[in-house]
XYZ file of C-alpha atoms in Angstrom:
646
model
C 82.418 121.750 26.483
C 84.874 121.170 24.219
C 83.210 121.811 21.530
C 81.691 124.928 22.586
C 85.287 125.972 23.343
C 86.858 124.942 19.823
C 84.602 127.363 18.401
C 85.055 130.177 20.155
C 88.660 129.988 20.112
C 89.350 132.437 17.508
C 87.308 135.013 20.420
C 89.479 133.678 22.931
C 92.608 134.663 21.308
C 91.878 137.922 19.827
C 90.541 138.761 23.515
C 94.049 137.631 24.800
C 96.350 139.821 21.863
C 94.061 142.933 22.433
C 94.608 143.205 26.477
C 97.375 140.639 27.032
C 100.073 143.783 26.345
C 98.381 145.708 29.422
C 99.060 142.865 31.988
C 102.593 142.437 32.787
C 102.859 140.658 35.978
C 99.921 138.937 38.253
C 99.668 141.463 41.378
C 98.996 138.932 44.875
C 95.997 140.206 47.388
C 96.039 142.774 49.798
C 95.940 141.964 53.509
C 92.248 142.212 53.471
C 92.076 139.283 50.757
C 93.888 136.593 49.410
C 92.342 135.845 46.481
C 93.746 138.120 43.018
C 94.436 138.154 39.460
C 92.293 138.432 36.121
C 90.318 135.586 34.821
C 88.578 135.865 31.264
C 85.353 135.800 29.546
C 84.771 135.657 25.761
C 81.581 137.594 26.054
C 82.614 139.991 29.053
C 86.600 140.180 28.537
C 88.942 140.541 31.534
C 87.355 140.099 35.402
C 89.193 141.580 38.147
C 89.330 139.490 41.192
C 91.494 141.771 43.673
C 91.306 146.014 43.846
C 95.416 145.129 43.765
C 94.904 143.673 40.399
C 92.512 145.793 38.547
C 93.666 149.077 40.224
C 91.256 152.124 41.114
C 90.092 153.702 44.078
C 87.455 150.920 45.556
C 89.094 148.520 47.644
C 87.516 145.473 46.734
C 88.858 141.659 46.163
C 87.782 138.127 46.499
C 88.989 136.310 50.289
C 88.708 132.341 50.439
C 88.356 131.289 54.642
C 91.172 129.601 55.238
C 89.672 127.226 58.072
C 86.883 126.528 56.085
C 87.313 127.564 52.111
C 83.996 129.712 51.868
C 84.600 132.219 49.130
C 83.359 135.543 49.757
C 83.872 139.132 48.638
C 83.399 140.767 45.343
C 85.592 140.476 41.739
C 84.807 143.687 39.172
C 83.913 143.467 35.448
C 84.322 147.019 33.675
C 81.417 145.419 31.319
C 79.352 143.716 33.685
C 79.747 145.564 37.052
C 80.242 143.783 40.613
C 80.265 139.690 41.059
C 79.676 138.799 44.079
C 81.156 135.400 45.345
C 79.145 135.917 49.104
C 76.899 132.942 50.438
C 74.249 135.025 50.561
C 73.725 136.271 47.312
C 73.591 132.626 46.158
C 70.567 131.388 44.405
C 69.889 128.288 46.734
C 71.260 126.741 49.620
C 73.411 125.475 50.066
C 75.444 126.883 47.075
C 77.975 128.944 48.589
C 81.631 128.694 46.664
C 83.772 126.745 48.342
C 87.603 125.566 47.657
C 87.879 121.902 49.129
C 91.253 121.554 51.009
C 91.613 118.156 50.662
C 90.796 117.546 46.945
C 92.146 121.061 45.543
C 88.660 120.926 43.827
C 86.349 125.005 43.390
C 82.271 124.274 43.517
C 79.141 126.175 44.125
C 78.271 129.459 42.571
C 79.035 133.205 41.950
C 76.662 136.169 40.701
C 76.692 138.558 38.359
C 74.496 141.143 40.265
C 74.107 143.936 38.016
C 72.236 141.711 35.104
C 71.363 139.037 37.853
C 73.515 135.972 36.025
C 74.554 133.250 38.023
C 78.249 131.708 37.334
C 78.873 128.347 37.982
C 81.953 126.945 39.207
C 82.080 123.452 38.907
C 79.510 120.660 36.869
C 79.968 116.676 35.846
C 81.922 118.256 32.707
C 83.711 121.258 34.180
C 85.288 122.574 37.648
C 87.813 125.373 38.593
C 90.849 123.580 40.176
C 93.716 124.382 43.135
C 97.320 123.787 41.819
C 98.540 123.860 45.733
C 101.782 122.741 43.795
C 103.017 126.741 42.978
C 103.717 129.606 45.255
C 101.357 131.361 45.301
C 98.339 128.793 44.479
C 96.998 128.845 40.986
C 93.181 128.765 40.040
C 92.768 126.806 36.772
C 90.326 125.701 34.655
C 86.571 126.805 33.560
C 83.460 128.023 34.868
C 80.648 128.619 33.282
C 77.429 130.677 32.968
C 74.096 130.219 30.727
C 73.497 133.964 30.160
C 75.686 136.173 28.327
C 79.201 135.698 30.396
C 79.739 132.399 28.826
C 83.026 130.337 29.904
C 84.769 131.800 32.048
C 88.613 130.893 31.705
C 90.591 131.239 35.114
C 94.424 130.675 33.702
C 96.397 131.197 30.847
C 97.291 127.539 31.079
C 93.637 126.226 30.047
C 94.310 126.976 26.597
C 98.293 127.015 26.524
C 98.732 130.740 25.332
C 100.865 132.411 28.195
C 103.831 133.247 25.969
C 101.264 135.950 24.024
C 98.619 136.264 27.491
C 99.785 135.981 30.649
C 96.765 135.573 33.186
C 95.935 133.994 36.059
C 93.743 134.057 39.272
C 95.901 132.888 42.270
C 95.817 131.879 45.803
C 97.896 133.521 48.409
C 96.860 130.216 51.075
C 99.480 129.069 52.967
C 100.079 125.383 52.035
C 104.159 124.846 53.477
C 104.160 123.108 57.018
C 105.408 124.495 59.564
C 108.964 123.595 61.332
C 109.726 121.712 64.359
C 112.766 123.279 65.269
C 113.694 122.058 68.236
C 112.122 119.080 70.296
C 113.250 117.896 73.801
C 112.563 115.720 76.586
C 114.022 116.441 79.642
C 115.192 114.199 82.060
C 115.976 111.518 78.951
C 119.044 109.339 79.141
C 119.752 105.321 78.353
C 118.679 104.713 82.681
C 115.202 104.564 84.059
C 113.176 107.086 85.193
C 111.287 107.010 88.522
C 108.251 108.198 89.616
C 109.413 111.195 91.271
C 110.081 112.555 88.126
C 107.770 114.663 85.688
C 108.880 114.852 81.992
C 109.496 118.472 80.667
C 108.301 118.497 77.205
C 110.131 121.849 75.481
C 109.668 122.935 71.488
C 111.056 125.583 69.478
C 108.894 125.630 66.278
C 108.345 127.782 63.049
C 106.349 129.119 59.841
C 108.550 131.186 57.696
C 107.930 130.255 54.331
C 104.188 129.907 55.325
C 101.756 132.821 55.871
C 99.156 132.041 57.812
C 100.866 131.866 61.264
C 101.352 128.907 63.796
C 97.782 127.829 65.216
C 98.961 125.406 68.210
C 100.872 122.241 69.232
C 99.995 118.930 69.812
C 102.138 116.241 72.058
C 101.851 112.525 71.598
C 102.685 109.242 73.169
C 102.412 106.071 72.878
C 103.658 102.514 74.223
C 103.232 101.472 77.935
C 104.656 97.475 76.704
C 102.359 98.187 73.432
C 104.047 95.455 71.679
C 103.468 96.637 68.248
C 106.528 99.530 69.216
C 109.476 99.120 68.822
C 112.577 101.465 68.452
C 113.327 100.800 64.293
C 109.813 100.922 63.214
C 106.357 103.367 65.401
C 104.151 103.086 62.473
C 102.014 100.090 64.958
C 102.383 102.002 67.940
C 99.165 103.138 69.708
C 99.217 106.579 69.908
C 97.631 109.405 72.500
C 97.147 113.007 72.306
C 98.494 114.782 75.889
C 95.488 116.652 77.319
C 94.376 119.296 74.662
C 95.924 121.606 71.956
C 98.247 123.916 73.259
C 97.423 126.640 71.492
C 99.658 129.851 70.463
C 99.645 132.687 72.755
C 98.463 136.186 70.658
C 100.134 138.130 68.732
C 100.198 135.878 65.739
C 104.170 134.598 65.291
C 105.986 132.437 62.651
C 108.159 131.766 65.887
C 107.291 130.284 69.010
C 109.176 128.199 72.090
C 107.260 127.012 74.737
C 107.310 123.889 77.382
C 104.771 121.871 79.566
C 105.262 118.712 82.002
C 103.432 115.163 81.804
C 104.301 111.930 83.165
C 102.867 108.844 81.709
C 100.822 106.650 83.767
C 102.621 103.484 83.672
C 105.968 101.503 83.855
C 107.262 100.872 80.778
C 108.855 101.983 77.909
C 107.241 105.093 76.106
C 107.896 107.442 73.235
C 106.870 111.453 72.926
C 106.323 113.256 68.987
C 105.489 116.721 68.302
C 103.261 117.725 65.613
C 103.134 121.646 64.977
C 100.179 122.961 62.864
C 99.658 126.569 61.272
C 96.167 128.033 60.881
C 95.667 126.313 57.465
C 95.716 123.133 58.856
C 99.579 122.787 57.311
C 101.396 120.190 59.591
C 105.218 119.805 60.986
C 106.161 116.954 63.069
C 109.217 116.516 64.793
C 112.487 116.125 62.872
C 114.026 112.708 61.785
C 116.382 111.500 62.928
C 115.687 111.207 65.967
C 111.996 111.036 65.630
C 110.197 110.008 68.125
C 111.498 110.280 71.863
C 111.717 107.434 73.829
C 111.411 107.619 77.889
C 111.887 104.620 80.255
C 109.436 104.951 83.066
C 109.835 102.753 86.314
C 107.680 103.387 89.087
C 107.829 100.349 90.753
C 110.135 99.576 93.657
C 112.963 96.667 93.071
C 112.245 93.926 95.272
C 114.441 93.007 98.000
C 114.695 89.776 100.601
C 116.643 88.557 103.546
C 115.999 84.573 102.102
C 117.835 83.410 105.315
C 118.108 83.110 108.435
C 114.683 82.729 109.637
C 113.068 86.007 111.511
C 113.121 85.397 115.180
C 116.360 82.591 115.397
C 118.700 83.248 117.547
C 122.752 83.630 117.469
C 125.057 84.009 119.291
C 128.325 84.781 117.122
C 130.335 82.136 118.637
C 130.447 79.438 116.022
C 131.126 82.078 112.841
C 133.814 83.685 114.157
C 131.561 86.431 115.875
C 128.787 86.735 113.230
C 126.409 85.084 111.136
C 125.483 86.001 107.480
C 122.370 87.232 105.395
C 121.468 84.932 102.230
C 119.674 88.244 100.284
C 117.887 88.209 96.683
C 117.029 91.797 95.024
C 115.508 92.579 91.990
C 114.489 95.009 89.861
C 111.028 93.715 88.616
C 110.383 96.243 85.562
C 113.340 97.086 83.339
C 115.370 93.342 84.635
C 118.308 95.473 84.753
C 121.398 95.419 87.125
C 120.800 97.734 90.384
C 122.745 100.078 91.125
C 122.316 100.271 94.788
C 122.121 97.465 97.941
C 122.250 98.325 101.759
C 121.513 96.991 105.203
C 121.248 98.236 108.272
C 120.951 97.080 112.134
C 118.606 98.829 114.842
C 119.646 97.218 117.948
C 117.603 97.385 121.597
C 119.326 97.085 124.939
C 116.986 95.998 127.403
C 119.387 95.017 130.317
C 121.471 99.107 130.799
C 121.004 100.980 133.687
C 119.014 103.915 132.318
C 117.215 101.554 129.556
C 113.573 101.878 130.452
C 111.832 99.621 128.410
C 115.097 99.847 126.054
C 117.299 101.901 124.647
C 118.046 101.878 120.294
C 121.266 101.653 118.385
C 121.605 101.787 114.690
C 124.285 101.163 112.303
C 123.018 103.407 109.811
C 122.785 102.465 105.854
C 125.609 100.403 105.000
C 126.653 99.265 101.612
C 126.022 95.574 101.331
C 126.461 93.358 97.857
C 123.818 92.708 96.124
C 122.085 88.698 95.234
C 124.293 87.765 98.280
C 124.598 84.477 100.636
C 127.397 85.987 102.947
C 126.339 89.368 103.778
C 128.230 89.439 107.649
C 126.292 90.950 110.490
C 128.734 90.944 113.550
C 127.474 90.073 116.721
C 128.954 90.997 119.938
C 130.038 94.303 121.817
C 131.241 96.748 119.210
C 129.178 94.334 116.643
C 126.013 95.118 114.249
C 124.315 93.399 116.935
C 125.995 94.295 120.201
C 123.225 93.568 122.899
C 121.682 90.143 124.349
C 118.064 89.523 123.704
C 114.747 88.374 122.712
C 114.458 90.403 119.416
C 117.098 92.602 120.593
C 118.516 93.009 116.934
C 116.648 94.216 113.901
C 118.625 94.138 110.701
C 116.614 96.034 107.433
C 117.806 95.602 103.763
C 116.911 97.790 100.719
C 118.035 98.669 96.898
C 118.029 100.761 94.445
C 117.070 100.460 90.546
C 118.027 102.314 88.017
C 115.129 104.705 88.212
C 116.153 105.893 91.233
C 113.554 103.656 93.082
C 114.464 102.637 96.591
C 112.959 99.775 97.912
C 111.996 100.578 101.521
C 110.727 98.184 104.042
C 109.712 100.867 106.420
C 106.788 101.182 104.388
C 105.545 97.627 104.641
C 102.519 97.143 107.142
C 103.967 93.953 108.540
C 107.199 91.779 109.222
C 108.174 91.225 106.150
C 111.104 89.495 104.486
C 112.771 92.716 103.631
C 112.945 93.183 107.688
C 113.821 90.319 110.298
C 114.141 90.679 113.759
C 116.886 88.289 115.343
C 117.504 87.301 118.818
C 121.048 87.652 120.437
C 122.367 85.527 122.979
C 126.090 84.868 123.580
C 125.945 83.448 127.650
C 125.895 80.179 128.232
C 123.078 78.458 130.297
C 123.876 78.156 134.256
C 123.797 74.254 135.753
C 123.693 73.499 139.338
C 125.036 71.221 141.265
C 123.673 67.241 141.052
C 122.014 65.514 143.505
C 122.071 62.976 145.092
C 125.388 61.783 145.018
C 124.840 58.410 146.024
C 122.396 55.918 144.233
C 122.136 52.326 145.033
C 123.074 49.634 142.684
C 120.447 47.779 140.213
C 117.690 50.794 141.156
C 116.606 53.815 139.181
C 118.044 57.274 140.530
C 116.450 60.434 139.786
C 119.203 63.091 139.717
C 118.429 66.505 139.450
C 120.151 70.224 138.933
C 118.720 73.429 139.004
C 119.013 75.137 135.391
C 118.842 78.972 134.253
C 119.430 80.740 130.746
C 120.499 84.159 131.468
C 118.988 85.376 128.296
C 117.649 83.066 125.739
C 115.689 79.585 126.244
C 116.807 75.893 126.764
C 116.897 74.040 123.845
C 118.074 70.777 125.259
C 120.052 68.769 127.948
C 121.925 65.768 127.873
C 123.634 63.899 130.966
C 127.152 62.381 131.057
C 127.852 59.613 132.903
C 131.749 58.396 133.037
C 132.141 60.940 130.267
C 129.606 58.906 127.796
C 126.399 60.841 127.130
C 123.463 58.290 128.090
C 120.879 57.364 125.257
C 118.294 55.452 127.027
C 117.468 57.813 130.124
C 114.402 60.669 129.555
C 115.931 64.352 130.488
C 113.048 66.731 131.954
C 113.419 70.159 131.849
C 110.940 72.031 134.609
C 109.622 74.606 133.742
C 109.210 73.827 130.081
C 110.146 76.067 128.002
C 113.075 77.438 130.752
C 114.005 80.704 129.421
C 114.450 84.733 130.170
C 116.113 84.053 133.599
C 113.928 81.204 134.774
C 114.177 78.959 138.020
C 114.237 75.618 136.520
C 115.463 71.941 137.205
C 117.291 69.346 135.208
C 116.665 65.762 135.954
C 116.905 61.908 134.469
C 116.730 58.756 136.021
C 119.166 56.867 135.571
C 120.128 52.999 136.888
C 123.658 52.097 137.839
C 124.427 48.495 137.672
C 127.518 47.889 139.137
C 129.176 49.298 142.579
C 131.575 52.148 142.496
C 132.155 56.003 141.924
C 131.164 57.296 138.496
C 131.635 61.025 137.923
C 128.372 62.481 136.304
C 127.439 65.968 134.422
C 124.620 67.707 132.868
C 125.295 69.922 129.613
C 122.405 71.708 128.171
C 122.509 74.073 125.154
C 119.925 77.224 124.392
C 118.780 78.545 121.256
C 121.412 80.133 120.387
C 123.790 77.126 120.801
C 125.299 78.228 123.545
C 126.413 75.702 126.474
C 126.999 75.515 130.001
C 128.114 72.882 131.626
C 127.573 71.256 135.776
C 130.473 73.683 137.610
C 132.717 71.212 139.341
C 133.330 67.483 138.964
C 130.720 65.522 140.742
C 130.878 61.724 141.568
C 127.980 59.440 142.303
C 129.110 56.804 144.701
C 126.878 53.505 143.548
C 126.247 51.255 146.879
C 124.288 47.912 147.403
C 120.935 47.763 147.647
C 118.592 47.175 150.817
C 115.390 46.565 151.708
C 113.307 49.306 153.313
C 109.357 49.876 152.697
C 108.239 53.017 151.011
C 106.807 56.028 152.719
C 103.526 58.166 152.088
C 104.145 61.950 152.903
C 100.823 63.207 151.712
C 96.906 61.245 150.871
C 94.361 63.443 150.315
C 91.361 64.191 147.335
C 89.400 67.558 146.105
C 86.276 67.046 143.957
C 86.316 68.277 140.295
C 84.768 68.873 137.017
C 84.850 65.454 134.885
C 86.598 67.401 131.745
C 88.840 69.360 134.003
C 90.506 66.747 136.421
C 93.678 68.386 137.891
C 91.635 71.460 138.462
C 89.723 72.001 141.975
C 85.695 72.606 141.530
C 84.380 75.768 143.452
C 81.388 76.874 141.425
C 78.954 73.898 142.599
C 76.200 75.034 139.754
C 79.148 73.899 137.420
C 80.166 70.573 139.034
C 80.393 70.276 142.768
C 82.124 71.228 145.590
C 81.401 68.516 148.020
C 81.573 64.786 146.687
C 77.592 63.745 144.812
C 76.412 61.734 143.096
C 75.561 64.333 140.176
C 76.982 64.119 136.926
C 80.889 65.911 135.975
C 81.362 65.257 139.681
C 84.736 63.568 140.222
C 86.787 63.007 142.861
C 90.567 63.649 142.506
C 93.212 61.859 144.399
C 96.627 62.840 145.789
C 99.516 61.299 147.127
C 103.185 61.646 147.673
C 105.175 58.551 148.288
C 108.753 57.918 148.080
C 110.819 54.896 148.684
C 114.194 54.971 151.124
C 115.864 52.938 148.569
C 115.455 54.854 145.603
C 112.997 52.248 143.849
C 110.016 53.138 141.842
C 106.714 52.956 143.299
C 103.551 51.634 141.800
C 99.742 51.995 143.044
C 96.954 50.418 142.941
C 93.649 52.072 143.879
C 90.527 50.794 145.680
C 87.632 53.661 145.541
C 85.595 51.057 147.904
C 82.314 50.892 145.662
C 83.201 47.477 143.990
C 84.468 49.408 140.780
C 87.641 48.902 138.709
C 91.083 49.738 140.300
C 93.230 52.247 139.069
C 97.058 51.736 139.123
C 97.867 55.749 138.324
C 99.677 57.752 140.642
C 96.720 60.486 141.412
C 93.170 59.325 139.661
C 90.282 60.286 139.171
C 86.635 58.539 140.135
C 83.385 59.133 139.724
C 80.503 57.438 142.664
C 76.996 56.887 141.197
C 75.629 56.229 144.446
C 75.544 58.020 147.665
C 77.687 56.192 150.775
C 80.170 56.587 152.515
C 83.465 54.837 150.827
C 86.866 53.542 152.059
C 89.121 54.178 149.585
C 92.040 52.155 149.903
C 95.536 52.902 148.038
C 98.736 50.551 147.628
C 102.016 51.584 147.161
C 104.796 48.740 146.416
C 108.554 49.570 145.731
C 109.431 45.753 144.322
C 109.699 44.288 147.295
C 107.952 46.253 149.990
C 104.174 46.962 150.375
C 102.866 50.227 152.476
C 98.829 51.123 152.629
C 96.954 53.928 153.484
C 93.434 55.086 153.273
C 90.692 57.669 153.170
C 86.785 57.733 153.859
C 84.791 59.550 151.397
C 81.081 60.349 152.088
C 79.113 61.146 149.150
C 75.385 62.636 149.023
C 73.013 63.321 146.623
C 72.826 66.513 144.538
C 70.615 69.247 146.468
C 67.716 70.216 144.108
C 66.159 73.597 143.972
C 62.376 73.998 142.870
C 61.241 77.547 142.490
C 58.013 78.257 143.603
C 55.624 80.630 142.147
C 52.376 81.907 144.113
């Protein structure tokens, strides 16, 4: 090539002196076309490329696709007539002229279709060229064709001689990116946002110093605890395109503000860009500083817990001057920060009113509480947070709030749990009766008993006072066990008194909710000496029952039996009441009257393997006295039933 071109050189120039004087200026395209100017031929001379350029009354001109870069159109040669740079007049496919974007670089072919000459644009050797770096775009370089064109020279630059020949073909292709003028997120602030919230995404963006128009908008985001993000440096950050394009509405505008709303999917910390493209593919993204947007999104509720007391313990508000007090932990579990927000509140049930059918509810409402605290006070009494007596008769609630706005809510929980405790309430004291008996004879267990009711709560335990000095030794029964919710039930111990005199006694027993009562009035055991009289048997009797069930009477006899047989899980069960004048303790001894072993228990059990009839013989002995009674017992064979088939 460059040889070829050294020796034409001397055309060249005199070409450029004869019609350089008769171009002033380059004219740019029409609207139809962006593609004008003169380009020149040594064999052919000047070729117009634009109707703008070369003047006269055809409108004609060259138009690269701005989306794609396929040339098409026609450029004029007063020597050579019409070239036509359309795909279709191209000798093979695919040969179509083409400017590539990306590497500036002008290939394929044109045609010469009045002496049917193909051009060339670009070879190994030779290419026209994009200078994207001028306003408008410059076409440089050579093309080339094997008939009688020749080289065809695109710029006055090839060959340095634009002080004597100004030409050039240019580009009117809009290659300045568009503007982000304006980019917002809105709610966006240094707190949390919660769930509730979707992100307005607003823009205000621009093309005025392009040309080909704003084409559409894309939003991006990235992080959700991508740890490659960070606020100094986004260039590891794993990026997302929102949804599609959003595309500019018609008419085409250099100008355009719009908004839409997204919320990202998880907690975390996120950030939002903008990019802004124009319909040559030119790009804008959003201004720096700031850059990128950064949104804190926290959709998870803080986490908050009564750690103490237990659910279902019970107080009474005497012992904490009226009250007792919440041990709480909260937390906000994604951004860690300080929350801004703690409450409590009491829903209490009175079950005991007149009108209160199965209860009627009080509640304190929300009440400020502080948070991560071991002395939150919930008053207990009339006018209290808890002001009525009962088996989960107070409900107390807790709940906070992070900075996202997030409420933690135990209504929404399916069971009981530690955000919500139910507590029992119980400020009366347990009821003790008088004791009996109040005599008891010296060097012989007594059994004293007192009836015993808790108004409201349950018995936790009794203890009995003798001379003022609780007693260690003794066993305290408590009948029915547990005695609570308004009961009937007894107190009793047996106790021993060893020497003679008067000894004032009491039983004190405490419920749940440490509350106490007390036997009403002084009582005084007089301790006599002791005698001699036998005991005595009240009651002696037996019902048959089921070997694994004992104490319970047998009535289905196709289960065990309800007469006394021989037949296996048949028992018999003894009875008998005995007491002895003196106040000693009794012992048996049992004689079922079959040669067997004895039984010393109060009320056995036996089983007879043979039928008979028995005397069953029992002995009751208070240390010093004997007293016998006894029973006959006739026991048969089991009946068995054969069913009988014709």
């Amino acid at each position: 090539m460059s040889f070829f071109l050294e020796k034409n050189k001397i055309f060249l120039l005199i070409g450029f002196l004869v019609l350089g004087f008769f171009i002033a200026q380059i004219v740019i395209a029409g609207v139809n076309d962006n593609v004008s100017g003169w380009a020149w031929s040594e064999n052919i001379g000047w070729i117009s490329f634009n109707n703008t350029s070369g003047g006269g009354a055809i409108d004609y001109g060259v138009d690269i696709d701005t989306s794609t870069g396929v040339f098409s159109g026609y450029a004029w040669s007063e020597n050579i007539g019409w070239i036509s740079f359309n795909e279709a007049d191209c000798p093979a496919s695919p040969c179509r002229a083409e400017l590539n974007f990306s590497t500036n670089e002008v290939s394929g072919w044109a045609k010469a279709l009045d002496i049917d000459s193909w051009i060339r644009l670009r070879d190994t050797d030779y290419g026209v060229l994009r200078n994207d770096l001028t306003l408008p775009n410059e076409l440089m370089n050579w093309a080339w064709s094997d008939t009688i064109i020749g080289w065809i020279s695109f710029n006055c630059i090839d060959r340095n001689i634009c002080g004597t020949s100004y030409y050039k073909v240019v580009v009117d292709i809009d290659s300045i990116d568009p503007v982000v003028d304006v980019f917002r997120i809105n709610p966006v602030s240094s707190n949390w946002v919660s769930s509730t919230v979707l992100f307005d995404v607003s823009w205000t963006v621009s093309d005025d110093d392009g040309g080909s128009y704003l084409s559409h908008v894309e939003i991006w985001k990235a992080g959700y605890n991508d740890i490659n993000c960070s606020d100094s440096d986004k260039t590891g950050c794993l990026w997302e395109k929102v949804n599609e394009n959003y595309n500019v509405p018609p008419p085409p505008s250099n100008l355009w503000n719009s908004s839409v709303s997204d919320s990202p999917l998880g907690d975390g910390v996120w950030w939002y860009g903008l990019h802004v493209f124009d319909n040559m593919g030119n790009v804008g993204i959003e201004p720096f500083p700031p850059g990128p947007i950064k949104v804190s999104i926290d959709k998870t509720q803080p986490a908050s817990q009564i750690q103490s007391p237990a659910s279902n313990s019970w107080h009474s508000g005497k012992f904490s001057s009226g009250k007792f007090f919440l041990d709480t932990s909260d937390e906000d579990l994604v951004s860690g920060l300080d929350l801004t927000a703690c409450k409590y509140k009491a829903i209490s049930y009175d079950y005991y009113s007149y009108g209160c059918d199965p209860y009627c509810e009080y509640s304190t409402g929300w009440q400020d509480r502080v948070c991560n605290t071991s002395a939150q006070d919930i008053t207990v009494g009339v006018g209290g947070n808890c002001p009525f007596e009962g088996n989960q008769s107070c409900w107390v609630y807790i709940r906070s709030r992070d900075n996202a706005g997030n409420w933690h809510s135990p209504y929404f929980e399916e069971n009981s749990s530690s955000s919500k405790q139910y507590y029992n309430i119980d400020w009366t004291d347990p009821v003790v009766g008088e004791i009996s008996p109040l005599t008891a004879v010296q060097g012989i267990p007594q059994t004293f008993t007192a009836s015993l009711s808790d108004p409201v709560g349950k018995i936790s335990g009794c203890w009995f006072y003798v001379d003022g000095n609780v007693t260690s030794t003794e066993f305290i029964t408590v009948s029915p066990s547990p005695c609570e919710n308004r009961a009937s039930c007894t107190v009793s111990v047996n106790h021993t008194f060893f020497n003679l005199g008067n000894y004032p006694v009491k039983f004190s027993c405490s419920d749940a909710a440490m509350n106490v009562g007390r036997s009403p009035v002084p009582t005084t055991v007089t301790v006599v000496a002791g005698g001699s009289s036998a005991p005595i048997i009240t009651n002696l009797s037996y019902y048959t029952a089921h070997a694994s069930t004992p104490d319970q009477q047998c009535t289905d006899q196709f289960i065990c039996c309800t007469e006394p047989t021989t037949q296996n899980n048949c028992n018999i069960k003894f009875n008998i009441s005995a007491y002895d004048p003196d106040g000693n303790p009794l012992t048996y001894t049992w004689d079922f009257g079959d040669g067997g072993i004895e039984s010393n228990e109060e009320d056995p059990s036996h089983h007879y393997y043979t039928a008979n009839t028995f005397n069953v013989v029992v002995d009751v002995f208070d240390g010093s006295d004997h007293i016998q009674d006894n029973l006959l017992i006739t026991v048969n064979n089991p009946t068995v039933s054969v069913g009988l088939t014709a």
